[in-house]
mmCIF file of C-alpha atoms in Angstrom:
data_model
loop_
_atom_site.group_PDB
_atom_site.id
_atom_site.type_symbol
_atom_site.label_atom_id
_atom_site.label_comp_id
_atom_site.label_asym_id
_atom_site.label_seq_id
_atom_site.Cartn_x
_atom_site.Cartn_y
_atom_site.Cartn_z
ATOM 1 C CA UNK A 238 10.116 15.091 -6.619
ATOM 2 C CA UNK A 239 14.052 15.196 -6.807
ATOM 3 C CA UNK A 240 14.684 11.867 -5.330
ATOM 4 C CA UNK A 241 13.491 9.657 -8.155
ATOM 5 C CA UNK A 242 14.456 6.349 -6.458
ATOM 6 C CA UNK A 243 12.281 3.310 -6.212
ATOM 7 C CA UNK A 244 12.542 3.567 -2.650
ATOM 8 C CA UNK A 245 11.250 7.224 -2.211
ATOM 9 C CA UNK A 246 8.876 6.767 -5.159
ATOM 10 C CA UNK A 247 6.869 3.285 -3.316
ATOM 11 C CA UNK A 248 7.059 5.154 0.534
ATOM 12 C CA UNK A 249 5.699 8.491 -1.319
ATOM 13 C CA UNK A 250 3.209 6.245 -3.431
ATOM 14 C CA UNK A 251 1.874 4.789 -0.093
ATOM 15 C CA UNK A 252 1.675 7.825 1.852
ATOM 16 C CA UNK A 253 -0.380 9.022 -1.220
ATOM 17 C CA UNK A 254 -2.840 6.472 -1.425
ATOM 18 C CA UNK A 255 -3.152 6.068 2.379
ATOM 19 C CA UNK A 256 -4.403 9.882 2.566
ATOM 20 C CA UNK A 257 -6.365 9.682 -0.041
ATOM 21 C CA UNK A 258 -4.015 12.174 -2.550
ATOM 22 C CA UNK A 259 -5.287 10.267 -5.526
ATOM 23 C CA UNK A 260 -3.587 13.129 -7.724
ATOM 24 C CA UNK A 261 0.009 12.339 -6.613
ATOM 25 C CA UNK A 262 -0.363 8.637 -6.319
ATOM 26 C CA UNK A 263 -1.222 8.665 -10.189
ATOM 27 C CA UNK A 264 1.127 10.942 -10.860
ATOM 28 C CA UNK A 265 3.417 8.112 -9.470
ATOM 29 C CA UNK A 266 1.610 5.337 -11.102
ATOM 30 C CA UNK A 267 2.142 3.703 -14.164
ATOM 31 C CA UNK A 268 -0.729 3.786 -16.503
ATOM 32 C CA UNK A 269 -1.054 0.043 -16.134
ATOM 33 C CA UNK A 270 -0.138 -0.750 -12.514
ATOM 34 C CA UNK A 271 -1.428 -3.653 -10.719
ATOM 35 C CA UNK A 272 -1.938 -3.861 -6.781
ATOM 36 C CA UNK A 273 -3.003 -7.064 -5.483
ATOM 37 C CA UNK A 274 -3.689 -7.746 -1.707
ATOM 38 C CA UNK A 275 -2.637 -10.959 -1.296
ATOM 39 C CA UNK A 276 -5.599 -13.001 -2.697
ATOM 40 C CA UNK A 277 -8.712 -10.348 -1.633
ATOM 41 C CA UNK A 278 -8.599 -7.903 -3.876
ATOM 42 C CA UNK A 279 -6.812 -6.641 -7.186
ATOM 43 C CA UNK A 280 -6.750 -2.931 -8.439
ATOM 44 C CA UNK A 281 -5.809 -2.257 -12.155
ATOM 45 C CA UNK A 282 -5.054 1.272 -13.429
ATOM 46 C CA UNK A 283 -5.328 4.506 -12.288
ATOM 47 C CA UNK A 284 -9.421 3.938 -12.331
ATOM 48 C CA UNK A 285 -7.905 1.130 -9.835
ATOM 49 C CA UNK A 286 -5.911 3.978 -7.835
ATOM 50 C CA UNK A 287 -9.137 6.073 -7.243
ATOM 51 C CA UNK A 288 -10.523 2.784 -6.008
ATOM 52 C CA UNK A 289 -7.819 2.327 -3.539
ATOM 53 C CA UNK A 290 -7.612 5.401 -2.660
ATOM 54 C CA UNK A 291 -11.711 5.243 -1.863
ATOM 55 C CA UNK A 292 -11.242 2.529 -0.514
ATOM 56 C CA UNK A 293 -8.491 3.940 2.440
ATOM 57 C CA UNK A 294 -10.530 7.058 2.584
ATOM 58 C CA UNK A 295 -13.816 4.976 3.739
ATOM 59 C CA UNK A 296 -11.406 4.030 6.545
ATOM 60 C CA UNK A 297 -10.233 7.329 7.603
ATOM 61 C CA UNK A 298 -9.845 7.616 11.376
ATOM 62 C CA UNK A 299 -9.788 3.774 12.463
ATOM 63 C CA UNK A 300 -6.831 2.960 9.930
ATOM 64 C CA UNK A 301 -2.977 3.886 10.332
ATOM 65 C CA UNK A 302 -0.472 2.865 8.043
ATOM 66 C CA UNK A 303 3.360 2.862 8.533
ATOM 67 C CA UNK A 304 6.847 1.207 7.605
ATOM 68 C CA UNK A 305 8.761 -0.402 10.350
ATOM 69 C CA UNK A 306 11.977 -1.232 9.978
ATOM 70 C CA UNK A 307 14.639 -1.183 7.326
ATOM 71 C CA UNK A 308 13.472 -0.561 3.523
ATOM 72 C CA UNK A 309 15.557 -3.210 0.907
ATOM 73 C CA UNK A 310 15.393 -2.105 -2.472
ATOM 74 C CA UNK A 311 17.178 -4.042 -5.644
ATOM 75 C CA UNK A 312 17.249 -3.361 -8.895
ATOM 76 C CA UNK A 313 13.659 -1.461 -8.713
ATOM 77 C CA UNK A 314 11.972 -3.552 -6.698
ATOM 78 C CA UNK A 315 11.239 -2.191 -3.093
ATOM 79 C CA UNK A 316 10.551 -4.178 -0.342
ATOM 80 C CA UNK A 317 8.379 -2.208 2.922
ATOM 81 C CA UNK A 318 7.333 -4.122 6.261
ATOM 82 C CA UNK A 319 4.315 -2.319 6.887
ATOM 83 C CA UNK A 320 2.276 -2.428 9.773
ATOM 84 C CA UNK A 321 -1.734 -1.032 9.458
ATOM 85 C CA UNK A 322 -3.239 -0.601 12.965
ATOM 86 C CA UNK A 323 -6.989 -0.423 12.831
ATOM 87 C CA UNK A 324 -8.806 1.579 16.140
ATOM 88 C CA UNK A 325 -12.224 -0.549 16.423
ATOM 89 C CA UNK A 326 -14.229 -0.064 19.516
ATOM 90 C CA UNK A 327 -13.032 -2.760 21.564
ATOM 91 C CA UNK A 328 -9.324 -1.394 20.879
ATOM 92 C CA UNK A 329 -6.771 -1.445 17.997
ATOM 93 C CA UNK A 330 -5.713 -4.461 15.732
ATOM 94 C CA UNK A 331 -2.352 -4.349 14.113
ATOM 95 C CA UNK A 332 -2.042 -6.087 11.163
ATOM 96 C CA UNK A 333 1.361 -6.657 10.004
ATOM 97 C CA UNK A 334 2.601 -7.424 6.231
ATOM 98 C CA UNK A 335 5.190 -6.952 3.879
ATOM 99 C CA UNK A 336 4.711 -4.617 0.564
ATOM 100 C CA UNK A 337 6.922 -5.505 -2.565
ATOM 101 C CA UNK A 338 6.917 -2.538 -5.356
ATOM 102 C CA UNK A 339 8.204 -3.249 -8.883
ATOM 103 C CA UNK A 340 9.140 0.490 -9.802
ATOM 104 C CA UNK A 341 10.070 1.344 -13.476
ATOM 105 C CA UNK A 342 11.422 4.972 -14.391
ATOM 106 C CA UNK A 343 9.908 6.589 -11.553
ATOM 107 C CA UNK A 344 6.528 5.105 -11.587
ATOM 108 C CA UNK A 345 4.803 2.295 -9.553
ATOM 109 C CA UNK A 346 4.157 -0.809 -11.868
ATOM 110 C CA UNK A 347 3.684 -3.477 -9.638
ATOM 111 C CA UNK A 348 2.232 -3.128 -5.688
ATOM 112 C CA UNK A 349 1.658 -6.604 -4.143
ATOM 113 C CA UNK A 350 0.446 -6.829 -0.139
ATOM 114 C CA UNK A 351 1.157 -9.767 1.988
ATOM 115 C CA UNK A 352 -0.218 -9.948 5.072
ATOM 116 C CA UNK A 353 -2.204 -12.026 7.432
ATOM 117 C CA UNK A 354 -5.534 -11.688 8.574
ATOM 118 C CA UNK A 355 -4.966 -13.967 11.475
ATOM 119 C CA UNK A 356 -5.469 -11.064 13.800
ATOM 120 C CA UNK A 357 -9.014 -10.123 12.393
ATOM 121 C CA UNK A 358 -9.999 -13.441 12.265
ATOM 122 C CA UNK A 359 -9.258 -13.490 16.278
ATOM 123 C CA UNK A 360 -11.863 -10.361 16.980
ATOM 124 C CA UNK A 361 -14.191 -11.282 14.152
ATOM 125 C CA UNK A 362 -14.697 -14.837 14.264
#
């Protein structure tokens, strides 16, 4: 990759792990990242990548992922407004969050989601 910055490095990270290209998101991970998802779940390592990356992949098909908006990046941290829109029979769910991304000479350290599940909650229950 040519464009080394932390905000090309976390939206290439993302696409990676979303599509399940577990080679290039480690590639672009640290050795000891850490992605949290709010207070659910917490990956460590790139053991922890091929777990995300499982993890998306298990959802392949009712699960889109995107960026919306304007991307604010300072001093290596990245901040996204992401948006994941699940298909479920009854229709589609969009979930919206916000993604901050500690990046450190050109790898991801640090991936924390926000988000709330208030929309699942509705259709679940």
């Amino acid at each position: 990759m040519t464009d080394q910055s932390p905000r090309r490095v976390a939206t290439t990270w993302m696409s990676a792990v979303v599509e399940g290209d577990v080679e290039t998101a480690i590639a672009l991970s640290a050795p000891s990242i850490v992605y949290t998802t709010g207070q659910v779940r917490r990956y460590e390592g790139h053991e922890g990548i091929r777990d995300i990356a499982s993890d998306f992949n298990r959802l392949a098909g009712f699960l889109t992922v995107s960026v919306e908006g304007e991307i604010l990046e300072d001093g290596g941290v990245v901040a996204l407004r992401r948006i994941e829109r699940y298909t479920v029979p009854s229709g589609g769910i969009e979930i919206r969050g916000c993604s901050f991304v500690e990046v450190e000479d050109g790898l991801v350290t640090r991936w924390a989601d926000y988000k709330s599940m208030e929309s699942i909650d509705d259709v679940i229950g």
